[in-house]
Short mmCIF file of C-alpha atoms in Angstrom, two decimals:
data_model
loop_
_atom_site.label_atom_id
_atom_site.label_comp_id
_atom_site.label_asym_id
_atom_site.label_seq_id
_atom_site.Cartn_x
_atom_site.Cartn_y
_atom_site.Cartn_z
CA UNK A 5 -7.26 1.43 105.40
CA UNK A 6 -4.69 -1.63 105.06
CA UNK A 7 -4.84 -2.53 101.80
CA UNK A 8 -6.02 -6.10 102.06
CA UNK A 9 -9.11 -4.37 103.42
CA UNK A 10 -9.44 -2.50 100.52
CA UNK A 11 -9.23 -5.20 98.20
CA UNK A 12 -11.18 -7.30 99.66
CA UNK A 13 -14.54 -4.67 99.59
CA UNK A 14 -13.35 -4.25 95.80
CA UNK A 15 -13.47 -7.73 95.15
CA UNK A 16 -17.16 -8.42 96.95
CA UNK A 17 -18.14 -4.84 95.26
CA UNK A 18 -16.98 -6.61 91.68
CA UNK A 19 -18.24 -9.88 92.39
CA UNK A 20 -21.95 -8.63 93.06
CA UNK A 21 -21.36 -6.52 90.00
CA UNK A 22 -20.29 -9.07 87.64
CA UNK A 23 -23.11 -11.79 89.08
CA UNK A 24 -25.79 -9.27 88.61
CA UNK A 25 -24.82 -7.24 85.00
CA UNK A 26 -22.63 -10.13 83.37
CA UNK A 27 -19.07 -9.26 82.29
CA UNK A 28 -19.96 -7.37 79.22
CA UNK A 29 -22.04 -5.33 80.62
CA UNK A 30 -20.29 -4.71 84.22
CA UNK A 31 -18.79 -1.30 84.37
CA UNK A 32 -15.80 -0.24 86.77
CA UNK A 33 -17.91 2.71 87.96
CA UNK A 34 -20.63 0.41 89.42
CA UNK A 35 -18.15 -1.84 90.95
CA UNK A 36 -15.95 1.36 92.42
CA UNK A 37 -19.62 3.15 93.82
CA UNK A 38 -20.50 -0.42 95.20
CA UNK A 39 -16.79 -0.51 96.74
CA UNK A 40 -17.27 3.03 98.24
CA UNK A 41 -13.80 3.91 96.03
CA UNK A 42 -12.91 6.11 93.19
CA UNK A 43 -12.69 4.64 90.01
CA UNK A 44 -8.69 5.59 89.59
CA UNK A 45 -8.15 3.47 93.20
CA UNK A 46 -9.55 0.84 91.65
CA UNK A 47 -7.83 0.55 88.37
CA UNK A 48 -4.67 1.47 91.00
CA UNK A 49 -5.17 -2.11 92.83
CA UNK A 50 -6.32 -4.18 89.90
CA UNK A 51 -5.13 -2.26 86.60
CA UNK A 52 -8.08 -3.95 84.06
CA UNK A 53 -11.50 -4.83 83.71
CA UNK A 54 -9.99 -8.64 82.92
CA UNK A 55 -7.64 -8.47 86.05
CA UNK A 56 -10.44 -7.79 88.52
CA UNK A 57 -12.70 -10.76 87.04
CA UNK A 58 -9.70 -13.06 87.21
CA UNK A 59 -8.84 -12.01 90.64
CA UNK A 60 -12.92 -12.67 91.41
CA UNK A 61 -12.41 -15.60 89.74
CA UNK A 62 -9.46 -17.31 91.63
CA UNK A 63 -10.79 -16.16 95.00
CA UNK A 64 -14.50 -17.43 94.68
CA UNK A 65 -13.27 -20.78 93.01
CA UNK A 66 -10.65 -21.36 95.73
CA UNK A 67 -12.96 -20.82 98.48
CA UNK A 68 -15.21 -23.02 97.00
CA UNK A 69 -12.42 -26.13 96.83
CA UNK A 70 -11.30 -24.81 100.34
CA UNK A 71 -14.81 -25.06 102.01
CA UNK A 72 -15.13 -28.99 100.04
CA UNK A 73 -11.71 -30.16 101.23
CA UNK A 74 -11.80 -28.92 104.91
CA UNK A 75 -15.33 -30.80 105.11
CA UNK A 76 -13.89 -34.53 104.58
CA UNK A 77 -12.68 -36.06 107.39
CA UNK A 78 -10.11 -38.77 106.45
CA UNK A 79 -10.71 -40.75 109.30
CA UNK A 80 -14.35 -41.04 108.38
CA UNK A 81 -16.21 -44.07 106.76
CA UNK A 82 -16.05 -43.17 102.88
CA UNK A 83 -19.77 -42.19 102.47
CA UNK A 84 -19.58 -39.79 105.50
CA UNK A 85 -16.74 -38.11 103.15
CA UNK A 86 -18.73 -38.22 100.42
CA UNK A 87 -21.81 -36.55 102.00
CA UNK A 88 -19.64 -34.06 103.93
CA UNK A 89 -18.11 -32.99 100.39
CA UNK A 90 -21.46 -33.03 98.85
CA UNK A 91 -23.05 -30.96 101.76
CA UNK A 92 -20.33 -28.25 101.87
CA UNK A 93 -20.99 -27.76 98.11
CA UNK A 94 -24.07 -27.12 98.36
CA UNK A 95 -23.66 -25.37 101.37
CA UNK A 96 -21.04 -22.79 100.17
CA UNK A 97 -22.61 -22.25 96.62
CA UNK A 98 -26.34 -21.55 98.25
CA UNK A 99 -24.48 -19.05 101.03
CA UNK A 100 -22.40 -17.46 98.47
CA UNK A 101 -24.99 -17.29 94.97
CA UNK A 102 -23.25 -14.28 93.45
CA UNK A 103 -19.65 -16.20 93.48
CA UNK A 104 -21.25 -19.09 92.30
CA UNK A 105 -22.64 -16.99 89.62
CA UNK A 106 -19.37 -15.52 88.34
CA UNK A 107 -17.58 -19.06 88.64
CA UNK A 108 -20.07 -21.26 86.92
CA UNK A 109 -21.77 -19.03 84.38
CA UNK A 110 -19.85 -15.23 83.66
CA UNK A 111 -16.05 -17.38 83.77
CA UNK A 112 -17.54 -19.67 80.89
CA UNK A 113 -19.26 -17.45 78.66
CA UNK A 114 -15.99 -15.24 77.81
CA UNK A 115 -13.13 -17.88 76.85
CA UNK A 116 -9.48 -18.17 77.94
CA UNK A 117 -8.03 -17.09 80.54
CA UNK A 118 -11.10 -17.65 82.71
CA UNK A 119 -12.55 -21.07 81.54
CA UNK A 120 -9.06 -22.29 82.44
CA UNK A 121 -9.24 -21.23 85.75
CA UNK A 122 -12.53 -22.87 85.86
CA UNK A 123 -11.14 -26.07 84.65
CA UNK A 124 -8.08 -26.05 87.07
CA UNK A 125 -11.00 -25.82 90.01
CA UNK A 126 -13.49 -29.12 88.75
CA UNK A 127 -9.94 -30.68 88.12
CA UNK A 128 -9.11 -30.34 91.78
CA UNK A 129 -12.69 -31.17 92.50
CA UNK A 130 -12.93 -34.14 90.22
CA UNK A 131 -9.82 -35.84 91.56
CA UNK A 132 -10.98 -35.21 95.30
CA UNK A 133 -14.34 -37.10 94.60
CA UNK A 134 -12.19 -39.64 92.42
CA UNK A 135 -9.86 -40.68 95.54
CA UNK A 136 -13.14 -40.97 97.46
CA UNK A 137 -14.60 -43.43 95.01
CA UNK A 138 -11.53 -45.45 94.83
CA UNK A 139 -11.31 -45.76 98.22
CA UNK A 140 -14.64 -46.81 98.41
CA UNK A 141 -14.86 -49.47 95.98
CA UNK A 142 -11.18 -51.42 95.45
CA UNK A 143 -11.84 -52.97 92.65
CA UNK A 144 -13.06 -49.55 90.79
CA UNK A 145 -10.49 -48.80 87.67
CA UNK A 146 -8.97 -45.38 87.80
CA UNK A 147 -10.45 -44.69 84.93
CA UNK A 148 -13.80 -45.67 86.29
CA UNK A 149 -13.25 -43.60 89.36
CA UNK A 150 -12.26 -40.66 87.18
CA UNK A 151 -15.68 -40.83 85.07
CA UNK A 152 -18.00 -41.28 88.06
CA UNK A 153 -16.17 -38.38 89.78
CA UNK A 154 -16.58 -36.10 86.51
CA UNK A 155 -20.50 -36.86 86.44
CA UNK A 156 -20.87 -36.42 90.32
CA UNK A 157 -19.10 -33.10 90.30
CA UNK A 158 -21.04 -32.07 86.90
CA UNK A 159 -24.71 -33.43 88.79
CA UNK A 160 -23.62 -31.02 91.55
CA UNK A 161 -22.28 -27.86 89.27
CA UNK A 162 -26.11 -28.72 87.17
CA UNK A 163 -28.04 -29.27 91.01
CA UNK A 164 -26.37 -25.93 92.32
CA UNK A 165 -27.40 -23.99 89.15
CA UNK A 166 -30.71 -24.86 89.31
CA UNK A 167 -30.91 -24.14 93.05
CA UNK A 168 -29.71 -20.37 92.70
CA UNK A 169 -31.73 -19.54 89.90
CA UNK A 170 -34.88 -20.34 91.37
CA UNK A 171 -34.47 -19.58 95.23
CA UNK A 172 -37.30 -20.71 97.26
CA UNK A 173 -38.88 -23.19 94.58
CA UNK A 174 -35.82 -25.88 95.21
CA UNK A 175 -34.73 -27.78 98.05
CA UNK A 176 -32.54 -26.73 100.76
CA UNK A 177 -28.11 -27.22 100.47
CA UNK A 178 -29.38 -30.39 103.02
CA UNK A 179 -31.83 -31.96 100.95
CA UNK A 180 -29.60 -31.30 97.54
CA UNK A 181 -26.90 -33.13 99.17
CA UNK A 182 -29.19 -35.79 100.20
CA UNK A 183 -30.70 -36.44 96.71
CA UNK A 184 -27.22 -36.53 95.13
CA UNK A 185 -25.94 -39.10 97.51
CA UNK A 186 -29.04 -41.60 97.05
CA UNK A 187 -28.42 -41.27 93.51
CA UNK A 188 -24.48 -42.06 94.27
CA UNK A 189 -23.96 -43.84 97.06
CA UNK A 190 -26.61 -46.84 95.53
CA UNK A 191 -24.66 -47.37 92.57
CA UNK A 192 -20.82 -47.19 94.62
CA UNK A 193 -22.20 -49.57 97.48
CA UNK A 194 -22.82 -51.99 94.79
CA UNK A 195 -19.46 -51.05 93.35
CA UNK A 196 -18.61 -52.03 96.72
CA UNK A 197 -19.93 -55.53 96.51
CA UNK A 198 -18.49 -56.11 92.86
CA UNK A 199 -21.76 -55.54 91.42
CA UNK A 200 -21.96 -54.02 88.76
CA UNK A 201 -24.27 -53.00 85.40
CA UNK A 202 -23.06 -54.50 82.36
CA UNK A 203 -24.02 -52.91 78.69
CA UNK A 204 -26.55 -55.71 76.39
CA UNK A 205 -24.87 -57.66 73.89
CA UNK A 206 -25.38 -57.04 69.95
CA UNK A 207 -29.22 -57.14 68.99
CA UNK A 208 -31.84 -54.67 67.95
CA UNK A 209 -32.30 -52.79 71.14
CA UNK A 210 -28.37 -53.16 72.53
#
C-alpha cells in the first residue's frame, strides 16, 4: 500500500479516536485497530502519541482554511464573500464533526505545541474575514476590521460548537450561516453608509 494511503487511514483512524476518547485518554492501540495496522507501523510513520495529534491537527485545521478560502469568489459583491465563507464553515465543520472536535476542543485543552497551531489557523481565518470587512466598508479602521473579524470568526467557532454537540436539535450549516450573516451583514451595511454606534457620554448609566 503506497504510503500516503497508509497515512492517511492512520490519520482518519486517530482523528475519530482522539474526537471520541480525548487526548488523555486516546490509546495508540485503538487508533492502530481502527487503522487496520499494527501498533509498531504506526509508531513507524508517526513516532509519538504527540506527533500523530499534531499531524491530525495541521491536516484538519488546513482543510478547514482550504474549504473557507476556495469558497470566496473575488469577483463577487463583498456580502456574497462573506456568506460563501460563512457557509463553507459551517459546511465543512458539520460534514467533518470529529476534526472539528480535535481542532476546537482536544488542541486547546493540552497547551503548546497544539494551541499554537490553533492560533496560526483563526489567524489566517481572522485576517481573511478582516480583508472582507475592509473591503466592504472604506472607511472601517484596520483596527476596526481586525476586531469585527475576531468576533465573527469566534461567533462561528461558538455557532459550530454548539451545532456538533447537539446534532439534530440545531439548525442546518445553511441556516447557521444565515443567522450569522443577519447578525453581520446589518451592522457592516451601515458601516457601509458611515453609520455607525457611538458609546454614551459620562453619566450614571454610560
Amino acid at each position: 500500500m503506497p504510503r500516503e494511503v497508509r497515512e492517511r487511514q492512520m490519520l482518519d483512524a486517530a482523528v475519530e479516536v482522539f474526537a471520541r476518547r480525548g487526548y488523555n485518554a486516546a490509546s495508540m492501540d485503538e487508533i492502530a485497530e481502527l487503522a487496520g495496522a499494527s501498533k509498531p507501523l504506526v509508531y513507524l510513520y508517526l513516532r509519538s502519541k504527540e506527533e500523530l495529534f499534531s499531524a491530525c491537527l495541521e491536516r484538519e485545521s488546513g482543510a478547514l482554511l482550504a474549504a473557507v478560502k476556495a469558497a470566496v469568489d473575488p469577483g463577487a459583491p463583498p456580502d456574497r464573500r462573506l456568506w460563501a465563507a460563512l457557509r463553507a464553515f459551517f459546511t465543512h465543520t458539520a460534514a467533518h464533526p470529529a476534526g472539528w472536535a480535535v481542532v476546537s476542543v482536544e488542541a486547546r485543552r493540552h497547551g503548546e505545541p497544539f494551541t499554537n497551531a490553533v492560533a496560526a489557523m483563526r489567524q489566517e481565518m481572522v485576517g481573511l474575514v478582516a480583508r472582507l470587512i475592509a473591503d466592504t466598508a472604506e472607511t472601517c479602521e484596520h483596527a476596526e476590521a481586525a476586531g469585527l473579524a475576531h468576533a465573527l470568526v469566534g461567533a462561528a467557532e461558538s455557532l459550530a460548537g454548539w451545532a456538533n454537540a447537539e446534532p439534530g436539535a440545531v439548525p442546518s450549516a445553511h441556516d447557521a450561516a444565515a443567522t450569522l450573516m443577519n447578525v453581520a451583514w446589518v451592522g457592516l451595511e451601515n458601516l457601509l453608509g458611515g453609520r455607525s454606534w457611538t458609546p454614551p457620554g459620562p453619566g450614571p448609566h454610560s
